[in-house]
């Protein structure tokens, strides 16, 4: 399940939409916290490596703090969602070697990954991975994305058993 968790000091309206589908949802935050369940077909990347139309646009009538969380069997991860005005142009990935899930139905459960979301058309992203990607990049490469597209990068190698190539830590994104 994919969740958007929002908190606000003052009452406000939060609207979440997909620029690539007609899905939209609005909710009131009344001086506290609210959680919006994002339908898998709208925002969940299905553990696929590559480009997908799964980006979300969030707006609010007042200041909010946002987190996105992914919960599935044997996994839970979350991230802060930054406003466009707060985004930088250079990032370094930190991942953690995954645990071995021998009964997992998805081989990618045992691999590190990261996701990039385009906030405007013709977003050019240069990636210097610290290890080989699922789509066989092992040196610097560039991708171009339109607004709302996501680029999901999965490690080619599993991160368990002390595999030095199973961790994206140190990957540079510009």
CSV table of C-alpha atoms in Angstrom, one decimal:
chain,number,residue,atom,x,y,z
A,1,UNK,CA,0.0,0.0,0.0
A,2,UNK,CA,1.1,3.5,-0.8
A,3,UNK,CA,0.2,6.3,1.7
A,4,UNK,CA,0.6,10.0,1.7
A,5,UNK,CA,0.8,11.3,5.3
A,6,UNK,CA,0.2,15.0,5.8
A,7,UNK,CA,0.3,17.2,8.9
A,8,UNK,CA,-0.6,20.8,9.4
A,9,UNK,CA,-0.8,23.3,12.3
A,10,UNK,CA,-3.9,25.0,10.9
A,11,UNK,CA,-6.9,23.6,9.1
A,12,UNK,CA,-6.5,23.4,5.3
A,13,UNK,CA,-7.4,21.5,2.2
A,14,UNK,CA,-4.9,19.1,0.7
A,15,UNK,CA,-5.4,17.9,-2.9
A,16,UNK,CA,-3.5,15.1,-4.5
A,17,UNK,CA,-3.7,14.3,-8.3
A,18,UNK,CA,-1.9,12.4,-11.0
A,19,UNK,CA,-0.9,14.5,-14.0
A,20,UNK,CA,-1.0,11.4,-16.1
A,21,UNK,CA,-4.4,10.1,-15.1
A,22,UNK,CA,-7.7,11.7,-14.1
A,23,UNK,CA,-7.4,10.6,-10.5
A,24,UNK,CA,-7.6,13.3,-7.8
A,25,UNK,CA,-8.5,13.4,-4.2
A,26,UNK,CA,-9.0,16.2,-1.8
A,27,UNK,CA,-9.3,16.1,2.0
A,28,UNK,CA,-9.4,18.5,4.9
A,29,UNK,CA,-6.7,18.5,7.5
A,30,UNK,CA,-8.1,19.8,10.8
A,31,UNK,CA,-5.1,20.9,12.9
A,32,UNK,CA,-3.5,17.5,12.9
A,33,UNK,CA,-2.5,14.6,10.7
A,34,UNK,CA,-4.3,12.8,7.8
A,35,UNK,CA,-3.4,9.8,5.7
A,36,UNK,CA,-4.5,9.4,2.0
A,37,UNK,CA,-4.3,5.9,0.5
A,38,UNK,CA,-2.9,6.2,-3.0
A,39,UNK,CA,-4.4,3.6,-5.4
A,40,UNK,CA,-1.7,1.2,-6.7
A,41,UNK,CA,-2.7,1.8,-10.3
A,42,UNK,CA,-2.1,5.6,-9.8
A,43,UNK,CA,1.1,5.8,-7.7
A,44,UNK,CA,2.7,2.5,-7.1
A,45,UNK,CA,5.6,1.6,-9.4
A,46,UNK,CA,5.0,-2.2,-9.3
A,47,UNK,CA,8.7,-3.0,-8.6
A,48,UNK,CA,9.6,-2.3,-12.2
A,49,UNK,CA,12.9,-0.7,-13.2
A,50,UNK,CA,12.6,2.2,-15.7
A,51,UNK,CA,10.2,5.0,-16.5
A,52,UNK,CA,6.6,5.0,-15.4
A,53,UNK,CA,3.8,7.6,-15.4
A,54,UNK,CA,3.3,7.4,-11.6
A,55,UNK,CA,4.2,10.9,-10.3
A,56,UNK,CA,1.8,12.8,-8.1
A,57,UNK,CA,1.0,16.5,-7.7
A,58,UNK,CA,0.2,17.7,-4.2
A,59,UNK,CA,-1.2,21.2,-3.3
A,60,UNK,CA,-2.5,22.6,-0.1
A,61,UNK,CA,-4.3,25.8,1.0
A,62,UNK,CA,-1.7,26.3,3.8
A,63,UNK,CA,1.7,25.0,4.9
A,64,UNK,CA,1.8,21.2,5.4
A,65,UNK,CA,4.5,18.6,6.0
A,66,UNK,CA,4.3,15.6,3.7
A,67,UNK,CA,5.7,12.0,3.8
A,68,UNK,CA,5.1,9.2,1.4
A,69,UNK,CA,5.2,5.6,2.7
A,70,UNK,CA,5.2,2.3,1.0
A,71,UNK,CA,4.1,-0.8,3.0
A,72,UNK,CA,4.1,-4.3,1.5
A,73,UNK,CA,5.0,-7.8,2.7
A,74,UNK,CA,8.5,-7.8,4.2
A,75,UNK,CA,9.0,-4.1,3.5
A,76,UNK,CA,8.3,-0.6,4.7
A,77,UNK,CA,10.0,2.5,3.5
A,78,UNK,CA,9.2,6.2,3.7
A,79,UNK,CA,10.5,9.6,2.4
A,80,UNK,CA,10.0,13.2,3.1
A,81,UNK,CA,8.2,15.1,0.2
A,82,UNK,CA,9.8,18.4,-0.4
A,83,UNK,CA,8.1,21.4,-2.0
A,84,UNK,CA,9.4,22.2,-5.5
A,85,UNK,CA,10.9,25.5,-4.2
A,86,UNK,CA,13.1,23.5,-1.8
A,87,UNK,CA,14.6,21.1,-4.3
A,88,UNK,CA,18.2,21.2,-5.1
A,89,UNK,CA,20.1,20.1,-8.1
A,90,UNK,CA,22.6,17.6,-6.7
A,91,UNK,CA,21.8,14.6,-4.5
A,92,UNK,CA,23.7,11.6,-3.2
A,93,UNK,CA,21.8,8.4,-2.6
A,94,UNK,CA,21.9,6.5,0.7
A,95,UNK,CA,20.6,3.0,0.8
A,96,UNK,CA,20.9,0.1,3.1
A,97,UNK,CA,21.7,-3.4,2.1
A,98,UNK,CA,18.5,-5.4,2.1
A,99,UNK,CA,17.7,-8.5,4.1
A,100,UNK,CA,17.3,-11.8,2.4
A,101,UNK,CA,13.6,-12.6,1.8
A,102,UNK,CA,13.8,-16.1,0.4
A,103,UNK,CA,10.0,-16.5,0.1
A,104,UNK,CA,9.4,-13.2,-1.6
A,105,UNK,CA,7.3,-13.2,-4.7
A,106,UNK,CA,9.4,-10.4,-6.1
A,107,UNK,CA,13.2,-10.8,-6.7
A,108,UNK,CA,13.6,-7.1,-6.5
A,109,UNK,CA,12.7,-7.2,-2.8
A,110,UNK,CA,16.3,-8.1,-2.2
A,111,UNK,CA,17.8,-5.2,-4.1
A,112,UNK,CA,18.4,-1.5,-3.3
A,113,UNK,CA,16.5,1.1,-5.4
A,114,UNK,CA,15.8,4.8,-5.7
A,115,UNK,CA,13.2,6.8,-7.5
A,116,UNK,CA,13.3,10.2,-9.3
A,117,UNK,CA,10.2,12.2,-10.1
A,118,UNK,CA,10.1,15.0,-12.7
A,119,UNK,CA,8.6,18.2,-11.5
A,120,UNK,CA,8.6,20.0,-14.9
A,121,UNK,CA,8.8,19.1,-18.5
A,122,UNK,CA,12.2,18.2,-20.1
A,123,UNK,CA,13.8,17.4,-16.7
A,124,UNK,CA,17.3,16.2,-17.5
A,125,UNK,CA,18.9,14.0,-14.9
A,126,UNK,CA,22.5,12.9,-14.9
A,127,UNK,CA,23.1,9.7,-12.8
A,128,UNK,CA,26.4,8.3,-11.7
A,129,UNK,CA,25.6,5.0,-10.1
A,130,UNK,CA,27.9,3.5,-7.5
A,131,UNK,CA,27.2,0.0,-8.8
A,132,UNK,CA,25.5,-1.6,-11.8
A,133,UNK,CA,21.8,-1.0,-12.4
A,134,UNK,CA,19.1,-3.5,-13.4
A,135,UNK,CA,19.1,-1.9,-16.9
A,136,UNK,CA,22.9,-2.3,-17.1
A,137,UNK,CA,24.2,1.2,-16.5
A,138,UNK,CA,27.5,1.2,-14.6
A,139,UNK,CA,28.8,4.6,-15.6
A,140,UNK,CA,27.4,8.1,-15.8
A,141,UNK,CA,24.3,8.5,-18.0
A,142,UNK,CA,21.5,11.0,-18.6
A,143,UNK,CA,17.7,10.7,-18.9
A,144,UNK,CA,15.1,13.2,-19.8
A,145,UNK,CA,11.6,13.1,-18.2
A,146,UNK,CA,8.4,15.1,-18.7
A,147,UNK,CA,6.4,16.4,-15.7
A,148,UNK,CA,4.9,13.6,-13.6
A,149,UNK,CA,7.1,10.8,-14.9
A,150,UNK,CA,9.2,8.7,-12.5
A,151,UNK,CA,12.4,6.9,-13.1
A,152,UNK,CA,12.9,3.9,-10.8
A,153,UNK,CA,16.4,2.5,-10.6
A,154,UNK,CA,16.9,-1.0,-9.2
A,155,UNK,CA,20.3,-2.5,-8.3
A,156,UNK,CA,21.3,-5.4,-10.5
A,157,UNK,CA,22.8,-7.3,-7.6
A,158,UNK,CA,21.2,-8.4,-4.4
A,159,UNK,CA,22.3,-6.5,-1.2
A,160,UNK,CA,22.5,-9.5,1.2
A,161,UNK,CA,25.5,-11.8,1.9
A,162,UNK,CA,28.0,-8.9,2.2
A,163,UNK,CA,27.7,-8.2,-1.5
A,164,UNK,CA,29.7,-5.0,-2.1
A,165,UNK,CA,27.7,-4.3,-5.3
A,166,UNK,CA,24.3,-4.5,-3.6
A,167,UNK,CA,24.2,-1.0,-2.3
A,168,UNK,CA,23.5,2.3,-4.2
A,169,UNK,CA,25.1,4.5,-1.4
A,170,UNK,CA,27.3,7.1,-3.0
A,171,UNK,CA,25.3,7.3,-6.3
A,172,UNK,CA,25.3,10.9,-7.5
A,173,UNK,CA,22.1,12.4,-9.1
A,174,UNK,CA,22.4,15.8,-10.7
